[in-house]
Amino acid sequence: STGGTITLTASDESLIVSIAGGVSVAANGKAVGAAVSYNLISNQIKAFIEDAVVTAAGSTSDILITASSGSILVSIAVGGAFAGDFALGGSLTVNSIANTLDAHIKNSTLVQAGRHVNLVAVERDTLVTVAGGFAGSSHSSAVGAALAYNYIGGSLDPGNPDVINRDSTAVDQITAYIDNAYVVAGGDIL
């Protein structure tokens, strides 16, 4: 119990900057240059009241529970080749941000605020990808290619990025809830 506002905050500001490159040069003959990168941010960010009696007394006192993510993932992958006969240059980058955010009140006999009770789970992630492939040949053929796979949210299987679980029981979700708790507010419960 306190005479002022009670604030519970869990936040994640993960940062990945990935730079991958590969170059191959052969004056005579063949050359292959490639760049490959795999980047995953997958964290659990939780702020909660469970199995507790919590009181923020006073008419201007709030209970604020916030789980937030502002992850940043920047990926640059460039592969290139130059050869006399044949050149193959390219890049592949796979990037994912798959966080779990959870703000809740659960199994509590009394959670009371003089003014407001706020539960917030918010994700404002940023993913930037640059992928490139170049190739050149002085006498024959050349192939350059770039592939990028980017994913934010849901349930990503790192072993198989094509399998996405959108089921409501997926482990990584954004949730804010009250379950089996007696919550009293002089103002709003948001």
CSV table of C-alpha atoms in Angstrom, one decimal:
chain,number,residue,atom,x,y,z
A,1,SER,CA,0.0,0.0,0.0
A,2,THR,CA,1.2,3.5,-0.9
A,3,GLY,CA,-0.1,7.0,-0.8
A,4,GLY,CA,1.0,7.7,-4.4
A,5,THR,CA,1.0,6.2,-7.9
A,6,ILE,CA,2.4,2.6,-8.4
A,7,THR,CA,4.2,2.1,-11.7
A,8,LEU,CA,5.4,-1.3,-13.0
A,9,THR,CA,7.3,-1.1,-16.3
A,10,ALA,CA,9.1,-3.8,-18.3
A,11,SER,CA,10.6,-2.6,-21.5
A,12,ASP,CA,13.0,-4.0,-24.2
A,13,GLU,CA,15.0,-1.9,-26.5
A,14,SER,CA,17.0,-4.7,-28.2
A,15,LEU,CA,19.3,-3.6,-31.1
A,16,ILE,CA,20.9,-5.8,-33.7
A,17,VAL,CA,23.0,-4.3,-36.5
A,18,SER,CA,24.2,-7.1,-38.9
A,19,ILE,CA,26.5,-6.5,-41.8
A,20,ALA,CA,27.4,-9.5,-44.0
A,21,GLY,CA,29.5,-9.4,-47.2
A,22,GLY,CA,31.3,-11.7,-49.5
A,23,VAL,CA,33.3,-11.0,-52.7
A,24,SER,CA,35.1,-13.3,-55.0
A,25,VAL,CA,37.3,-12.3,-58.0
A,26,ALA,CA,39.0,-14.6,-60.6
A,27,ALA,CA,40.8,-13.1,-63.5
A,28,ASN,CA,40.5,-16.4,-65.4
A,29,GLY,CA,38.0,-19.0,-64.6
A,30,LYS,CA,34.9,-18.9,-62.3
A,31,ALA,CA,34.0,-17.0,-59.1
A,32,VAL,CA,31.3,-17.3,-56.6
A,33,GLY,CA,30.7,-14.6,-53.9
A,34,ALA,CA,28.0,-14.8,-51.3
A,35,ALA,CA,26.8,-13.2,-48.1
A,36,VAL,CA,24.4,-14.9,-45.6
A,37,SER,CA,22.9,-13.5,-42.4
A,38,TYR,CA,20.3,-14.7,-39.9
A,39,ASN,CA,19.0,-12.4,-37.2
A,40,LEU,CA,16.4,-13.0,-34.5
A,41,ILE,CA,15.1,-10.9,-31.6
A,42,SER,CA,12.8,-13.0,-29.4
A,43,ASN,CA,12.3,-11.7,-25.9
A,44,GLN,CA,9.6,-12.0,-23.2
A,45,ILE,CA,8.7,-8.6,-21.7
A,46,LYS,CA,6.3,-8.9,-18.7
A,47,ALA,CA,4.9,-6.5,-16.1
A,48,PHE,CA,2.3,-7.9,-13.8
A,49,ILE,CA,0.7,-8.1,-10.4
A,50,GLU,CA,-0.1,-11.7,-9.3
A,51,ASP,CA,-1.3,-13.1,-6.0
A,52,ALA,CA,-1.0,-9.8,-4.2
A,53,VAL,CA,-3.0,-7.1,-2.5
A,54,VAL,CA,-2.0,-3.7,-3.9
A,55,THR,CA,-3.4,-0.4,-2.9
A,56,ALA,CA,-2.6,3.1,-4.3
A,57,ALA,CA,-4.4,5.3,-1.9
A,58,GLY,CA,-5.3,8.9,-2.5
A,59,SER,CA,-7.7,10.4,-5.1
A,60,THR,CA,-4.9,11.1,-7.6
A,61,SER,CA,-3.1,7.8,-7.3
A,62,ASP,CA,-2.9,5.4,-10.2
A,63,ILE,CA,-1.7,1.9,-10.8
A,64,LEU,CA,0.2,1.8,-14.1
A,65,ILE,CA,1.4,-1.6,-15.6
A,66,THR,CA,3.3,-1.4,-18.9
A,67,ALA,CA,5.1,-4.0,-21.1
A,68,SER,CA,6.7,-2.4,-24.1
A,69,SER,CA,9.1,-3.2,-26.9
A,70,GLY,CA,11.0,-0.9,-29.2
A,71,SER,CA,13.4,-3.4,-30.8
A,72,ILE,CA,15.5,-2.3,-33.8
A,73,LEU,CA,17.0,-4.8,-36.3
A,74,VAL,CA,19.1,-3.5,-39.1
A,75,SER,CA,20.5,-6.1,-41.6
A,76,ILE,CA,22.8,-5.5,-44.6
A,77,ALA,CA,23.9,-8.4,-46.8
A,78,VAL,CA,25.7,-8.0,-50.1
A,79,GLY,CA,27.5,-10.6,-52.1
A,80,GLY,CA,29.4,-10.1,-55.4
A,81,ALA,CA,31.6,-11.8,-57.8
A,82,PHE,CA,33.7,-10.9,-60.9
A,83,ALA,CA,35.4,-13.4,-63.2
A,84,GLY,CA,36.7,-14.0,-66.6
A,85,ASP,CA,34.5,-16.9,-67.5
A,86,PHE,CA,31.5,-17.1,-65.1
A,87,ALA,CA,30.5,-15.1,-62.0
A,88,LEU,CA,27.8,-15.8,-59.4
A,89,GLY,CA,27.2,-13.3,-56.7
A,90,GLY,CA,24.4,-13.0,-54.2
A,91,SER,CA,23.0,-12.6,-50.7
A,92,LEU,CA,20.4,-14.1,-48.4
A,93,THR,CA,19.2,-12.5,-45.2
A,94,VAL,CA,16.5,-13.8,-42.8
A,95,ASN,CA,15.3,-11.4,-40.1
A,96,SER,CA,12.6,-11.7,-37.4
A,97,ILE,CA,11.3,-9.9,-34.4
A,98,ALA,CA,9.0,-12.2,-32.4
A,99,ASN,CA,8.6,-10.8,-28.9
A,100,THR,CA,6.1,-11.7,-26.2
A,101,LEU,CA,4.6,-8.7,-24.4
A,102,ASP,CA,2.4,-9.3,-21.3
A,103,ALA,CA,0.8,-6.8,-18.9
A,104,HIS,CA,-1.7,-8.3,-16.5
A,105,ILE,CA,-3.3,-8.5,-13.1
A,106,LYS,CA,-4.1,-12.1,-12.0
A,107,ASN,CA,-5.2,-14.0,-8.9
A,108,SER,CA,-5.3,-11.0,-6.6
A,109,THR,CA,-8.0,-10.5,-4.0
A,110,LEU,CA,-7.7,-6.6,-4.1
A,111,VAL,CA,-5.9,-4.2,-6.5
A,112,GLN,CA,-7.2,-0.7,-5.8
A,113,ALA,CA,-6.3,2.8,-7.1
A,114,GLY,CA,-7.8,6.1,-6.1
A,115,ARG,CA,-7.9,7.2,-9.7
A,116,HIS,CA,-7.0,4.9,-12.7
A,117,VAL,CA,-5.7,1.4,-13.3
A,118,ASN,CA,-4.0,1.1,-16.7
A,119,LEU,CA,-2.6,-2.0,-18.3
A,120,VAL,CA,-0.7,-1.5,-21.5
A,121,ALA,CA,1.2,-3.9,-23.8
A,122,VAL,CA,2.7,-2.1,-26.8
A,123,GLU,CA,5.2,-3.1,-29.6
A,124,ARG,CA,6.8,-0.5,-31.8
A,125,ASP,CA,9.6,-2.4,-33.4
A,126,THR,CA,11.6,-1.4,-36.5
A,127,LEU,CA,13.2,-3.7,-39.1
A,128,VAL,CA,15.4,-2.4,-41.9
A,129,THR,CA,16.9,-4.7,-44.5
A,130,VAL,CA,19.2,-4.1,-47.4
A,131,ALA,CA,20.1,-7.1,-49.6
A,132,GLY,CA,22.2,-7.0,-52.7
A,133,GLY,CA,23.9,-9.2,-55.2
A,134,PHE,CA,26.1,-8.3,-58.1
A,135,ALA,CA,28.2,-10.2,-60.6
A,136,GLY,CA,30.3,-9.4,-63.6
A,137,SER,CA,32.2,-11.4,-66.3
A,138,SER,CA,34.6,-10.1,-68.9
A,139,HIS,CA,34.1,-13.0,-71.3
A,140,SER,CA,31.0,-15.0,-70.5
A,141,SER,CA,27.9,-14.9,-68.2
A,142,ALA,CA,27.2,-13.5,-64.8
A,143,VAL,CA,24.4,-13.9,-62.3
A,144,GLY,CA,23.6,-11.6,-59.4
A,145,ALA,CA,20.7,-12.2,-56.9
A,146,ALA,CA,19.5,-11.1,-53.5
A,147,LEU,CA,16.8,-12.7,-51.2
A,148,ALA,CA,15.4,-11.2,-48.0
A,149,TYR,CA,12.9,-12.7,-45.6
A,150,ASN,CA,11.6,-10.4,-42.9
A,151,TYR,CA,9.0,-11.1,-40.2
A,152,ILE,CA,7.6,-9.2,-37.3
A,153,GLY,CA,5.1,-10.7,-34.8
A,154,GLY,CA,3.2,-14.1,-34.6
A,155,SER,CA,5.0,-17.2,-33.7
A,156,LEU,CA,8.1,-17.8,-35.9
A,157,ASP,CA,9.8,-21.1,-36.0
A,158,PRO,CA,13.5,-20.3,-36.3
A,159,GLY,CA,14.2,-23.6,-37.9
A,160,ASN,CA,11.5,-23.1,-40.6
A,161,PRO,CA,10.6,-19.5,-41.3
A,162,ASP,CA,7.7,-20.6,-43.5
A,163,VAL,CA,5.8,-22.1,-40.6
A,164,ILE,CA,3.9,-19.4,-38.8
A,165,ASN,CA,1.5,-20.2,-35.9
A,166,ARG,CA,-1.3,-17.6,-35.8
A,167,ASP,CA,-3.3,-19.7,-33.2
A,168,SER,CA,-4.4,-17.7,-30.1
A,169,THR,CA,-2.4,-20.1,-28.0
A,170,ALA,CA,0.9,-19.1,-29.6
A,171,VAL,CA,3.6,-18.3,-27.1
A,172,ASP,CA,4.6,-14.9,-28.5
A,173,GLN,CA,1.7,-12.5,-28.3
A,174,ILE,CA,0.9,-9.0,-27.1
A,175,THR,CA,-1.6,-9.2,-24.2
A,176,ALA,CA,-3.0,-6.9,-21.5
A,177,TYR,CA,-5.6,-8.5,-19.3
A,178,ILE,CA,-7.2,-9.0,-15.9
A,179,ASP,CA,-7.9,-12.6,-14.8
A,180,ASN,CA,-9.4,-13.8,-11.5
A,181,ALA,CA,-8.8,-10.5,-9.7
A,182,TYR,CA,-10.8,-7.9,-7.8
A,183,VAL,CA,-9.8,-4.5,-9.3
A,184,VAL,CA,-11.3,-1.3,-8.0
A,185,ALA,CA,-10.6,2.2,-9.4
A,186,GLY,CA,-11.9,5.6,-8.5
A,187,GLY,CA,-11.7,6.4,-12.3
A,188,ASP,CA,-11.1,4.2,-15.2
A,189,ILE,CA,-9.8,0.7,-15.7
A,190,LEU,CA,-8.0,0.7,-19.1
